[in-house]
Coordinates of C-alpha atoms in Angstrom, one line a residue:
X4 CA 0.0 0.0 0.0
X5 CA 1.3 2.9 -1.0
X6 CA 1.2 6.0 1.6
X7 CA -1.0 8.0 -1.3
X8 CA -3.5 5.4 -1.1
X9 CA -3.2 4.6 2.8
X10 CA -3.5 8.3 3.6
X11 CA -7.0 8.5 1.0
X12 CA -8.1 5.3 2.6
X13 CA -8.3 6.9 5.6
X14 CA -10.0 9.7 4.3
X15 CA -13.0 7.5 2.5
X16 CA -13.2 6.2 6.1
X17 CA -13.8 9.5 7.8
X18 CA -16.3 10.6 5.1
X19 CA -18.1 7.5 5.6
X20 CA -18.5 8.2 8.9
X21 CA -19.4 11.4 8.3
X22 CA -22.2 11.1 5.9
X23 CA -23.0 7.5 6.7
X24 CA -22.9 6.8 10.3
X25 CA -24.0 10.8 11.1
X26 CA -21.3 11.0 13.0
X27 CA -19.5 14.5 13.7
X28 CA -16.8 15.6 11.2
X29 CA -14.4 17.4 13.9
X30 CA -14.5 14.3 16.0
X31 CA -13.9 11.6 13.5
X32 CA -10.9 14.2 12.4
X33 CA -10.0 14.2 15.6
X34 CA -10.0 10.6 16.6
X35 CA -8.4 9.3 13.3
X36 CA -5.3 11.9 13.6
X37 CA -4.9 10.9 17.0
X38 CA -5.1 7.0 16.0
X39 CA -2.6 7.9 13.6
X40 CA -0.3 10.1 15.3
X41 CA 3.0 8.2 14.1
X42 CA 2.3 9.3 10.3
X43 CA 4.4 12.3 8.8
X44 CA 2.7 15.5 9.1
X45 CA 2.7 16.3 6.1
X46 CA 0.0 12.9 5.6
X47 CA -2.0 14.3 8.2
X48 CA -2.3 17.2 6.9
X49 CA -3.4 15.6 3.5
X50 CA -6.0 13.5 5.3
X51 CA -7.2 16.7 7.1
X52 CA -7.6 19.4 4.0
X53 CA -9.3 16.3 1.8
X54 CA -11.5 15.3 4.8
X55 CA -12.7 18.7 5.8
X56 CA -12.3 20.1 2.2
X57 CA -14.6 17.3 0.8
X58 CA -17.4 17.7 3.5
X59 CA -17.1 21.8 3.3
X60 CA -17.6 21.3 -0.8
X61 CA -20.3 18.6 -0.7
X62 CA -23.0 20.3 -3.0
X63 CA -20.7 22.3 -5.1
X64 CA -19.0 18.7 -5.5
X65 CA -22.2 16.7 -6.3
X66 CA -22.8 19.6 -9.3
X67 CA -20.4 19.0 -10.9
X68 CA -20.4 15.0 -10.5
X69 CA -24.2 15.0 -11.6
X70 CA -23.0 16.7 -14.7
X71 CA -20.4 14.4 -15.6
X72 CA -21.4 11.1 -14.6
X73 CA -24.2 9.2 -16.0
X74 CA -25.6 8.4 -13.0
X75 CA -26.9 10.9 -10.3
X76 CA -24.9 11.5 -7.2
X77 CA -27.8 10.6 -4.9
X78 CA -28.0 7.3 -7.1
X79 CA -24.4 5.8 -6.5
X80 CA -23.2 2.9 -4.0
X81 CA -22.1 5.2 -0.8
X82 CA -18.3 4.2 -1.4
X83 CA -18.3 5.1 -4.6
X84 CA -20.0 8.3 -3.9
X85 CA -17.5 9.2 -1.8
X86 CA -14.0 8.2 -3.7
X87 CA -15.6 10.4 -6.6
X88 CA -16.2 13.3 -3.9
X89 CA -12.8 13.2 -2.6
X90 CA -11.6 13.1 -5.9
X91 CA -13.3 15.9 -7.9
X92 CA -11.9 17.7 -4.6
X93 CA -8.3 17.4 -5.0
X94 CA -8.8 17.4 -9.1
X95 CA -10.4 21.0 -8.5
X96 CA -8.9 22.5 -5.7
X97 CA -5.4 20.8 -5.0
X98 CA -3.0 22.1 -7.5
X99 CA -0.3 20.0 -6.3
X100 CA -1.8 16.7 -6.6
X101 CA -1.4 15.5 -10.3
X102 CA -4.8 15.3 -12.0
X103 CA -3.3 11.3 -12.9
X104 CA -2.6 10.1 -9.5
X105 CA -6.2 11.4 -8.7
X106 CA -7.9 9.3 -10.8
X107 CA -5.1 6.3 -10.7
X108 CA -5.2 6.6 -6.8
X109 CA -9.2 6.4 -6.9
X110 CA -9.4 3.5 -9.1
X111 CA -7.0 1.8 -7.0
X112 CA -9.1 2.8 -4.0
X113 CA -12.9 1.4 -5.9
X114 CA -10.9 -2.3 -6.4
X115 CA -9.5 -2.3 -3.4
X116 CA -13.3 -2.1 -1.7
X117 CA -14.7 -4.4 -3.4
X118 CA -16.2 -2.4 -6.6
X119 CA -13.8 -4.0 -9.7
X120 CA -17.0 -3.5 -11.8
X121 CA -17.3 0.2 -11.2
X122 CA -13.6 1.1 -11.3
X123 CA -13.9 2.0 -14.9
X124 CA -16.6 4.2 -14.1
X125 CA -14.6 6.1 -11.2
X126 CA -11.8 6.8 -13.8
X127 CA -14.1 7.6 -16.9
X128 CA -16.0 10.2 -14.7
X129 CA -12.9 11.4 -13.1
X130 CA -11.2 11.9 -16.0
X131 CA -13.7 13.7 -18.5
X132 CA -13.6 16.1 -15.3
X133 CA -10.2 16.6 -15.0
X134 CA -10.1 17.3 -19.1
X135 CA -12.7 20.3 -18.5
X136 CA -10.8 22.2 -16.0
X137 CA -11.4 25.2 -15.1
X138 CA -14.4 25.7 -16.9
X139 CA -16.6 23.8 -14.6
X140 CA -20.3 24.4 -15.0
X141 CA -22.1 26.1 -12.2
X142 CA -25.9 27.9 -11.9
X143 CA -25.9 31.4 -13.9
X144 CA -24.8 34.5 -11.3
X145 CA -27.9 36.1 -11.8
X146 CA -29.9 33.0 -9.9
X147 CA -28.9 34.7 -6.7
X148 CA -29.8 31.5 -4.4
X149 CA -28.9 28.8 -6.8
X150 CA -25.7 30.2 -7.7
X151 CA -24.7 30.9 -3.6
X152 CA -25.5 27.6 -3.1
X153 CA -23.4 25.5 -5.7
X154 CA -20.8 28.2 -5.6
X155 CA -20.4 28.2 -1.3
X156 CA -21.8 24.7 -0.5
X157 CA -24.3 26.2 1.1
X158 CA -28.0 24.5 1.1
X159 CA -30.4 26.8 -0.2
X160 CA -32.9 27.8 2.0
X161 CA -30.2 28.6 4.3
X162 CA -29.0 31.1 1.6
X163 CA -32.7 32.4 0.7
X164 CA -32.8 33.1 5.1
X165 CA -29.7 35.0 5.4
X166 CA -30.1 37.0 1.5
X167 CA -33.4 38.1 3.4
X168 CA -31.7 39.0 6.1
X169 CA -28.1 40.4 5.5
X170 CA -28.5 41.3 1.7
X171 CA -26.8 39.6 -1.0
X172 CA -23.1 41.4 -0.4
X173 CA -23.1 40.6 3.7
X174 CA -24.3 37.1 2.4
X175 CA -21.6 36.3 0.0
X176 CA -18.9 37.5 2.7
X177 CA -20.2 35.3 5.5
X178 CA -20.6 32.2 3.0
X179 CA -16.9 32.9 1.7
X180 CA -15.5 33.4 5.3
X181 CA -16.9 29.5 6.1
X182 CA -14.4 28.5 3.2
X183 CA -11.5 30.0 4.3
X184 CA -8.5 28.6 6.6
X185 CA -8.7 29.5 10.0
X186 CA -5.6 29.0 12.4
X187 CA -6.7 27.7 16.2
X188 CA -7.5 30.3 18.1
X189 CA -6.9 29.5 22.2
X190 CA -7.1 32.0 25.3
X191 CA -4.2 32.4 28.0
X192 CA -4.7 30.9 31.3
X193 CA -3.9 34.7 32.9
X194 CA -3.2 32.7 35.9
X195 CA -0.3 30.9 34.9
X196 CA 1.1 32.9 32.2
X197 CA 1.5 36.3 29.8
X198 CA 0.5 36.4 26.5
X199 CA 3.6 37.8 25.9
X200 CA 5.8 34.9 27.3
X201 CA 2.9 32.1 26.0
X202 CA 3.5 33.8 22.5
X203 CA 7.6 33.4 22.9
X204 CA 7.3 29.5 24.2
X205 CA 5.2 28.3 21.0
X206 CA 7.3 30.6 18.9
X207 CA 10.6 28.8 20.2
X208 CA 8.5 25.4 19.3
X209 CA 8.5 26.3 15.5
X210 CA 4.6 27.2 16.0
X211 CA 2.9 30.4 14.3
X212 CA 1.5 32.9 16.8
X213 CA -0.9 36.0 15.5
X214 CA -2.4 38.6 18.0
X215 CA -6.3 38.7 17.5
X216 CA -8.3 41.6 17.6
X217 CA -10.7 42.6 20.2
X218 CA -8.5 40.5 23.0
X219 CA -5.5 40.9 24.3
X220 CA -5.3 37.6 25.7
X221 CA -6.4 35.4 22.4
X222 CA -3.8 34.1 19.9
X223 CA -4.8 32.2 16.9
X224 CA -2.2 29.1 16.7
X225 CA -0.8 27.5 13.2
X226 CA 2.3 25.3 12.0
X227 CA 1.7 22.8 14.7
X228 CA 0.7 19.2 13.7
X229 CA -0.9 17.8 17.3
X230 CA -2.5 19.9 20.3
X231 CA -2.0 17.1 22.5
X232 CA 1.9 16.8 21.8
X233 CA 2.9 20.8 22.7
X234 CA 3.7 20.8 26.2
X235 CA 2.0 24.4 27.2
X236 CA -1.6 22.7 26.3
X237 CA -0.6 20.1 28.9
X238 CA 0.9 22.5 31.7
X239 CA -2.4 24.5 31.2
X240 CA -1.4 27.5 29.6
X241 CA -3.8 28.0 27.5
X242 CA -7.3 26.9 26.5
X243 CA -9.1 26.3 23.1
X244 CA -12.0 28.3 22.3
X245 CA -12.7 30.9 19.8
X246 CA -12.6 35.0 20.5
X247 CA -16.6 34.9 20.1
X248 CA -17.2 32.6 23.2
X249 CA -14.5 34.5 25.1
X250 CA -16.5 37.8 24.3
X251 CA -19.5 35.6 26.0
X252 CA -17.6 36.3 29.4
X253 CA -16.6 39.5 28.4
X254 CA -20.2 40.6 28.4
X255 CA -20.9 38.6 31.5
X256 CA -17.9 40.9 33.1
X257 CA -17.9 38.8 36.8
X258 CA -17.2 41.0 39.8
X259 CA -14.7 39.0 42.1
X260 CA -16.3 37.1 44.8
X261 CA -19.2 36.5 42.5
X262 CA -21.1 33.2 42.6
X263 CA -21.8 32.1 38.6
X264 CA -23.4 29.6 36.9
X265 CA -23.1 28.4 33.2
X266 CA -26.0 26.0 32.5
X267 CA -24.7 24.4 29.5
X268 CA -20.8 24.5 30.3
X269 CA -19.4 21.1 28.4
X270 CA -16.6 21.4 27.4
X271 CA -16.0 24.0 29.7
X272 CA -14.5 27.0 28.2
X273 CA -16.9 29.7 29.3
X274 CA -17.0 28.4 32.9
X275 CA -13.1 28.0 32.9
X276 CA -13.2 31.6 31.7
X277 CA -15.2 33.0 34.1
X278 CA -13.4 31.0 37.0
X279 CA -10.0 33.0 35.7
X280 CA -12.0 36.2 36.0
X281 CA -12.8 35.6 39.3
X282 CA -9.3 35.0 40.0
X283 CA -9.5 32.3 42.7
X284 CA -12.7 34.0 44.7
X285 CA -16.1 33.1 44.0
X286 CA -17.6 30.1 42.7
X287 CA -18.6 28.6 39.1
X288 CA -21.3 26.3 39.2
X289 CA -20.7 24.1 35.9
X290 CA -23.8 22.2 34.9
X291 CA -24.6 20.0 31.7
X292 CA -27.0 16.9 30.6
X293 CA -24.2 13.9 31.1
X294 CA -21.4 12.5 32.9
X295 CA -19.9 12.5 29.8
X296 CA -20.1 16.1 29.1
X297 CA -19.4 16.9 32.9
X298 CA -16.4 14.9 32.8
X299 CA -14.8 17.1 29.5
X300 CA -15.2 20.3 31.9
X301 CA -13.6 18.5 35.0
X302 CA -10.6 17.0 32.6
X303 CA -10.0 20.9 31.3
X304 CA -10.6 22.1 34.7
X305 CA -7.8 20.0 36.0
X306 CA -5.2 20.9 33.3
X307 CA -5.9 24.7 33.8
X308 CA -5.6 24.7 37.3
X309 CA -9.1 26.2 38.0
X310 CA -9.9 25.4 41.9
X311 CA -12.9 27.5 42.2
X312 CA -15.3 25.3 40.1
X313 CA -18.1 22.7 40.7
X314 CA -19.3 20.9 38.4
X315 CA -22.6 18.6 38.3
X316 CA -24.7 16.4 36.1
X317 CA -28.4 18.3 35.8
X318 CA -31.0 19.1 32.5
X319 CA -31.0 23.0 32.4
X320 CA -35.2 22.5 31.8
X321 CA -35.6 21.2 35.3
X322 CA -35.6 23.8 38.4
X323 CA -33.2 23.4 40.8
X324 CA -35.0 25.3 43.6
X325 CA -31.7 25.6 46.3
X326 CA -30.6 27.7 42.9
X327 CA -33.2 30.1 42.6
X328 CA -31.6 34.0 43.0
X329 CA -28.5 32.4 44.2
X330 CA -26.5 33.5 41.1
X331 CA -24.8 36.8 40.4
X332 CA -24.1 36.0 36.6
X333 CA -25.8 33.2 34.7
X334 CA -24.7 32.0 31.3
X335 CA -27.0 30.7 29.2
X336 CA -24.8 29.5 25.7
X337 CA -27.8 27.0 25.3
X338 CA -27.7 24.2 22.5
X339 CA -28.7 26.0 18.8
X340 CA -28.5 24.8 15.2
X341 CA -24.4 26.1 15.1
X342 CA -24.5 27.6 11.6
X343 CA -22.4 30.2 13.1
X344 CA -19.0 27.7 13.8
X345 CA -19.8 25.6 10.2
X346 CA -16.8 26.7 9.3
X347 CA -15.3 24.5 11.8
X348 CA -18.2 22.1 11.8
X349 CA -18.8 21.9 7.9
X350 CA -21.6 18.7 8.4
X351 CA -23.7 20.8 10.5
X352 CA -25.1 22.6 7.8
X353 CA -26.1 19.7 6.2
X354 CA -27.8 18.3 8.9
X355 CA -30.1 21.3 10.3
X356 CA -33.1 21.8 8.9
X357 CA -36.2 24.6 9.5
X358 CA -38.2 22.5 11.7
X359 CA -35.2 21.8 13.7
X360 CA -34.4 25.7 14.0
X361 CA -38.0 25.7 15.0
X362 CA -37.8 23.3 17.6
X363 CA -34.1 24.7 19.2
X364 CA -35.5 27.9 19.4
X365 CA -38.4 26.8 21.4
X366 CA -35.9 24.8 23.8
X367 CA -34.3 27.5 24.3
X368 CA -37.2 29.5 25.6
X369 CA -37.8 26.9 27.8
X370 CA -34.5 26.2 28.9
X371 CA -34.2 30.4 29.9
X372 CA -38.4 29.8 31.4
X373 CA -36.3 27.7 34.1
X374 CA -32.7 29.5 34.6
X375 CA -33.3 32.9 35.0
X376 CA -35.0 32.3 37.9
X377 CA -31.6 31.6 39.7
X378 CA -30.2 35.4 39.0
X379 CA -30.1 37.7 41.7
X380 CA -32.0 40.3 41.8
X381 CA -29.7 43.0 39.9
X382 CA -27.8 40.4 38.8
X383 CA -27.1 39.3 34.6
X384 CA -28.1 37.1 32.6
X385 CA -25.9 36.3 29.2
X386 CA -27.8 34.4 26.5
X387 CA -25.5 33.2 23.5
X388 CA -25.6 30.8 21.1
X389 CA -22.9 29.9 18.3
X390 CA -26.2 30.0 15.2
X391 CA -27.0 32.6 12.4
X392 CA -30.7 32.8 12.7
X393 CA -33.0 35.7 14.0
X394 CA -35.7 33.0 15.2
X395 CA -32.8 32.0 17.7
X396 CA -31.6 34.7 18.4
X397 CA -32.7 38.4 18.2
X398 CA -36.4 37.1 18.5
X399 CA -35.5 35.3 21.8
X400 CA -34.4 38.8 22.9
X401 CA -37.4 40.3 22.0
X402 CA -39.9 37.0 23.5
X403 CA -37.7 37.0 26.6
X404 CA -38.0 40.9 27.6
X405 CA -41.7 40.3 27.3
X406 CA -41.8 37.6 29.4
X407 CA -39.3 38.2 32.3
X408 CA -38.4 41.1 34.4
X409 CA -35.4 41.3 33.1
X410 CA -33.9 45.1 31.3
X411 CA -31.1 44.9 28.3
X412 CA -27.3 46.0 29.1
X413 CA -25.6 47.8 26.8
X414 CA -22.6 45.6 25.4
X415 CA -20.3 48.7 24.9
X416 CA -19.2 49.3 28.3
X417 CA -17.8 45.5 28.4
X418 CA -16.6 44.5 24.4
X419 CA -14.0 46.4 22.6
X420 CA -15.2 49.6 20.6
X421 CA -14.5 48.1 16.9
X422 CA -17.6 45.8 17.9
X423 CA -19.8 49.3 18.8
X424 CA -22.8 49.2 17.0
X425 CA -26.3 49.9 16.6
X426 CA -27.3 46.6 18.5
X427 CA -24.1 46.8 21.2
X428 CA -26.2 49.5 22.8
X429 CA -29.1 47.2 22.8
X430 CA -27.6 44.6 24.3
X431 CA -27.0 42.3 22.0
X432 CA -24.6 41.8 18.8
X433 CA -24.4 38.8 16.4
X434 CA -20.9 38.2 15.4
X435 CA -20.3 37.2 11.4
X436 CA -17.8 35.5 9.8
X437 CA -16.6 37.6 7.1
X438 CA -17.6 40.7 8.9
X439 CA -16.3 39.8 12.1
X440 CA -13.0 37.8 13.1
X441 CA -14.7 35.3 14.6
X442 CA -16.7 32.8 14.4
X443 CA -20.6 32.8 13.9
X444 CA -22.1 33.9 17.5
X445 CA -24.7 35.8 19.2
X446 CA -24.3 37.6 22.6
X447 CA -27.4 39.3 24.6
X448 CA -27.1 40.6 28.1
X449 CA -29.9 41.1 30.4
X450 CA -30.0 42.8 33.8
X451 CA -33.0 41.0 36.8
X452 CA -35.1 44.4 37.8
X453 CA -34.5 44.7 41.7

């Protein structure tokens, strides 16, 4: 076996899982890279553009396919559906992969599973594509939806939502944004370290380290082939978690000595965040549905060296009445359709559909029915969620003022002034990629009347 086809077997693998099994791109990633950690980094990082590049391309892929192949995407054997996938990828969007050992490498890869009778389909399909580069076909400009669609991999009524929302320009940025390369962003464990001296550690390690805006203490991280291998993840210097859930606790802005809770916490970032702002005073009340979730927070909790943290197993619809107006700050990053990180998380959009933003925004109103009973009065409330969707989002604002006694904070007096806007002074901002360097993410802020 040749490394080519070892590497792309493992590939076909993940995006079986994937699209298959329904299982979660970034954690298939995940697991096979760290199954795998002997191979060159170089192979990893083959199996991780082709991987994630195949899933982030999936209907601009099955476009061109369908206009190729004499049989219709959706009509294929799953294997084969996948090889040609993976394929047109690299044919299209890999320059330094020769257009031969695509189609060689894929033909090799059909016989080797089984499909000897199909692998001169594989290479005929494969090859009339690779003969009409780079005038691939694609819906005509002027059919706004279609055309955003194919073009960004985006599924349509997703597009048709946010061109009725943002406009066709804000829409193309945000759609171009979720196909672009983004380095790791983490946040410095202030308790253990300076940015300044985290930056010069990685930096000495061979790994890229950028500033961020709107933080001093972010950094986005590249160069590095395994998280698990640098030794300042293990010491606890730092934390993974992107600027836009950091500006979560930003907003939230804990007083020392303050007793907080964060409903749905796993994997912990927010609550680990909010137990550094504290700085060793105070208490964090971590809460989520499993043992499984709770034990992510208590494994990061341990590395960072966060001492003034509890966490527990509990359902954030069900009242906990020795919590009622026992909190000074409750965070409420409550479970949402997470169009907003799809550029991390390319299945997701896939997977959502309206009835399901539908149904997540009415567990989120019942989910916030339940915890803003445990804030103080004059206490706050932060409600976030990592979607791009006004029925999650600004219209939970609008439902939840309406319900609860409960006033808007202005965001200004907390977030840098290049996030000032119109809404900021509201109390609320939705973060876009494209727009904003960040992820996807909504922030609201809401103050308990006395």
């Amino acid at each position: 076996m040749t490394k080519e086809a070892g590497s792309r077997e493992l590939v076909l693998g993940i995006l079986t899982e994937v699209t298959q099994q329904e299982e979660y791109s970034h954690i298939v990633i995940r697991n096979v890279l760290e199954k795998y950690q002997y191979l060159k980094k170089q192979e990893r990082a083959f199996i991780t553009r082709v991987a994630q590049g195949t899933l982030e391309r999936l209907i601009f892929l099955d476009y061109i396919i369908d206009r190729f192949s004499s049989v219709k995407v959706t009509k294929m054997k799953p294997v084969i559906r996948s090889i040609l996938r993976m394929s047109v990828y690299q044919l299209v969007f890999m320059d330094g992969v020769p257009d031969a050992a695509v189609c060689n490498e894929a033909v090799k890869l059909a016989r080797k599973k089984g499909f000897h009778n199909l692998a001169g389909f594989v290479n005929g399909v494969l090859r009339s594509i690779a003969r009409s580069l780079p005038d691939l076909p694609c819906p005509p400009e002027e059919d706004g939806k279609a055309f955003l669609s194919v073009r960004y991999s985006m599924p349509e009524w997703i597009v048709e939502k946010w061109l009725n929302a943002y406009g066709r320009e804000r829409t193309e940025q945000i759609l171009k944004a979720f196909l672009e390369k983004r380095p790791l962003s983490v946040r410095v464990n202030l308790q253990k370290i300076t940015p300044g001296a985290l930056k010069e550690r990685l930096e000495a390690r061979g790994i890229r380290v950028r500033e961020t805006p709107y933080l001093s203490y972010a950094l986005e991280l590249s160069g590095y082939d395994y998280l698990g291998a640098i030794p300042e993840f293990g010491e606890g210097l730092f934390q993974v978690q992107d600027v836009s859930s950091m500006l979560a606790v930003e907003a939230a802005a804990p007083k020392e000595g303050a007793v907080c809770m964060d409903v749905c916490a796993a994997p912990g970032g927010k609550s680990l965040h909010l137990a550094e702002k504290l700085r060793g005073t105070g208490r964090v009340e971590a809460r989520d549905l499993t043992e499984y979730k709770a034990s992510l927070i208590r494994k990061n909790a341990d590395r960072l060296g966060a001492g003034n943290i509890h966490v527990s197993v509990w359902d954030a619809r069900v009242l906990r009445e020795d919590s009622v107006e026992a909190a000074d700050v409750v965070l409420a990053d409550l479970p949402c359709s997470g169009l907003g990180v799809a550029g991390r998380k390319p299945d997701l959009k896939y997977r959502v559909t309206e009835k399901q933003q539908e149904e997540l925004a009415a567990l989120q109103r019942e989910i916030l029915k339940v915890v803003q009973s445990y804030v103080k009065p004059g206490g706050i409330l932060v409600y976030s969620t990592c979607t791009i969707n006004r029925g999650e989002n600004e219209e939970n604002v609008k439902w939840f003022l309406g319900e609860f006694p409960f006033e808007a904070v202005s965001l200004n007096d907390c977030l840098s002034r290049e996030l000032h806007g119109e809404t900021t002074k509201a109390g609320y901002l939705q973060l876009l990629p494209g727009i904003h360097a960040s992820d996807g993410f909504f922030i609201a802020k809401f103050r308990k009347k006395s």
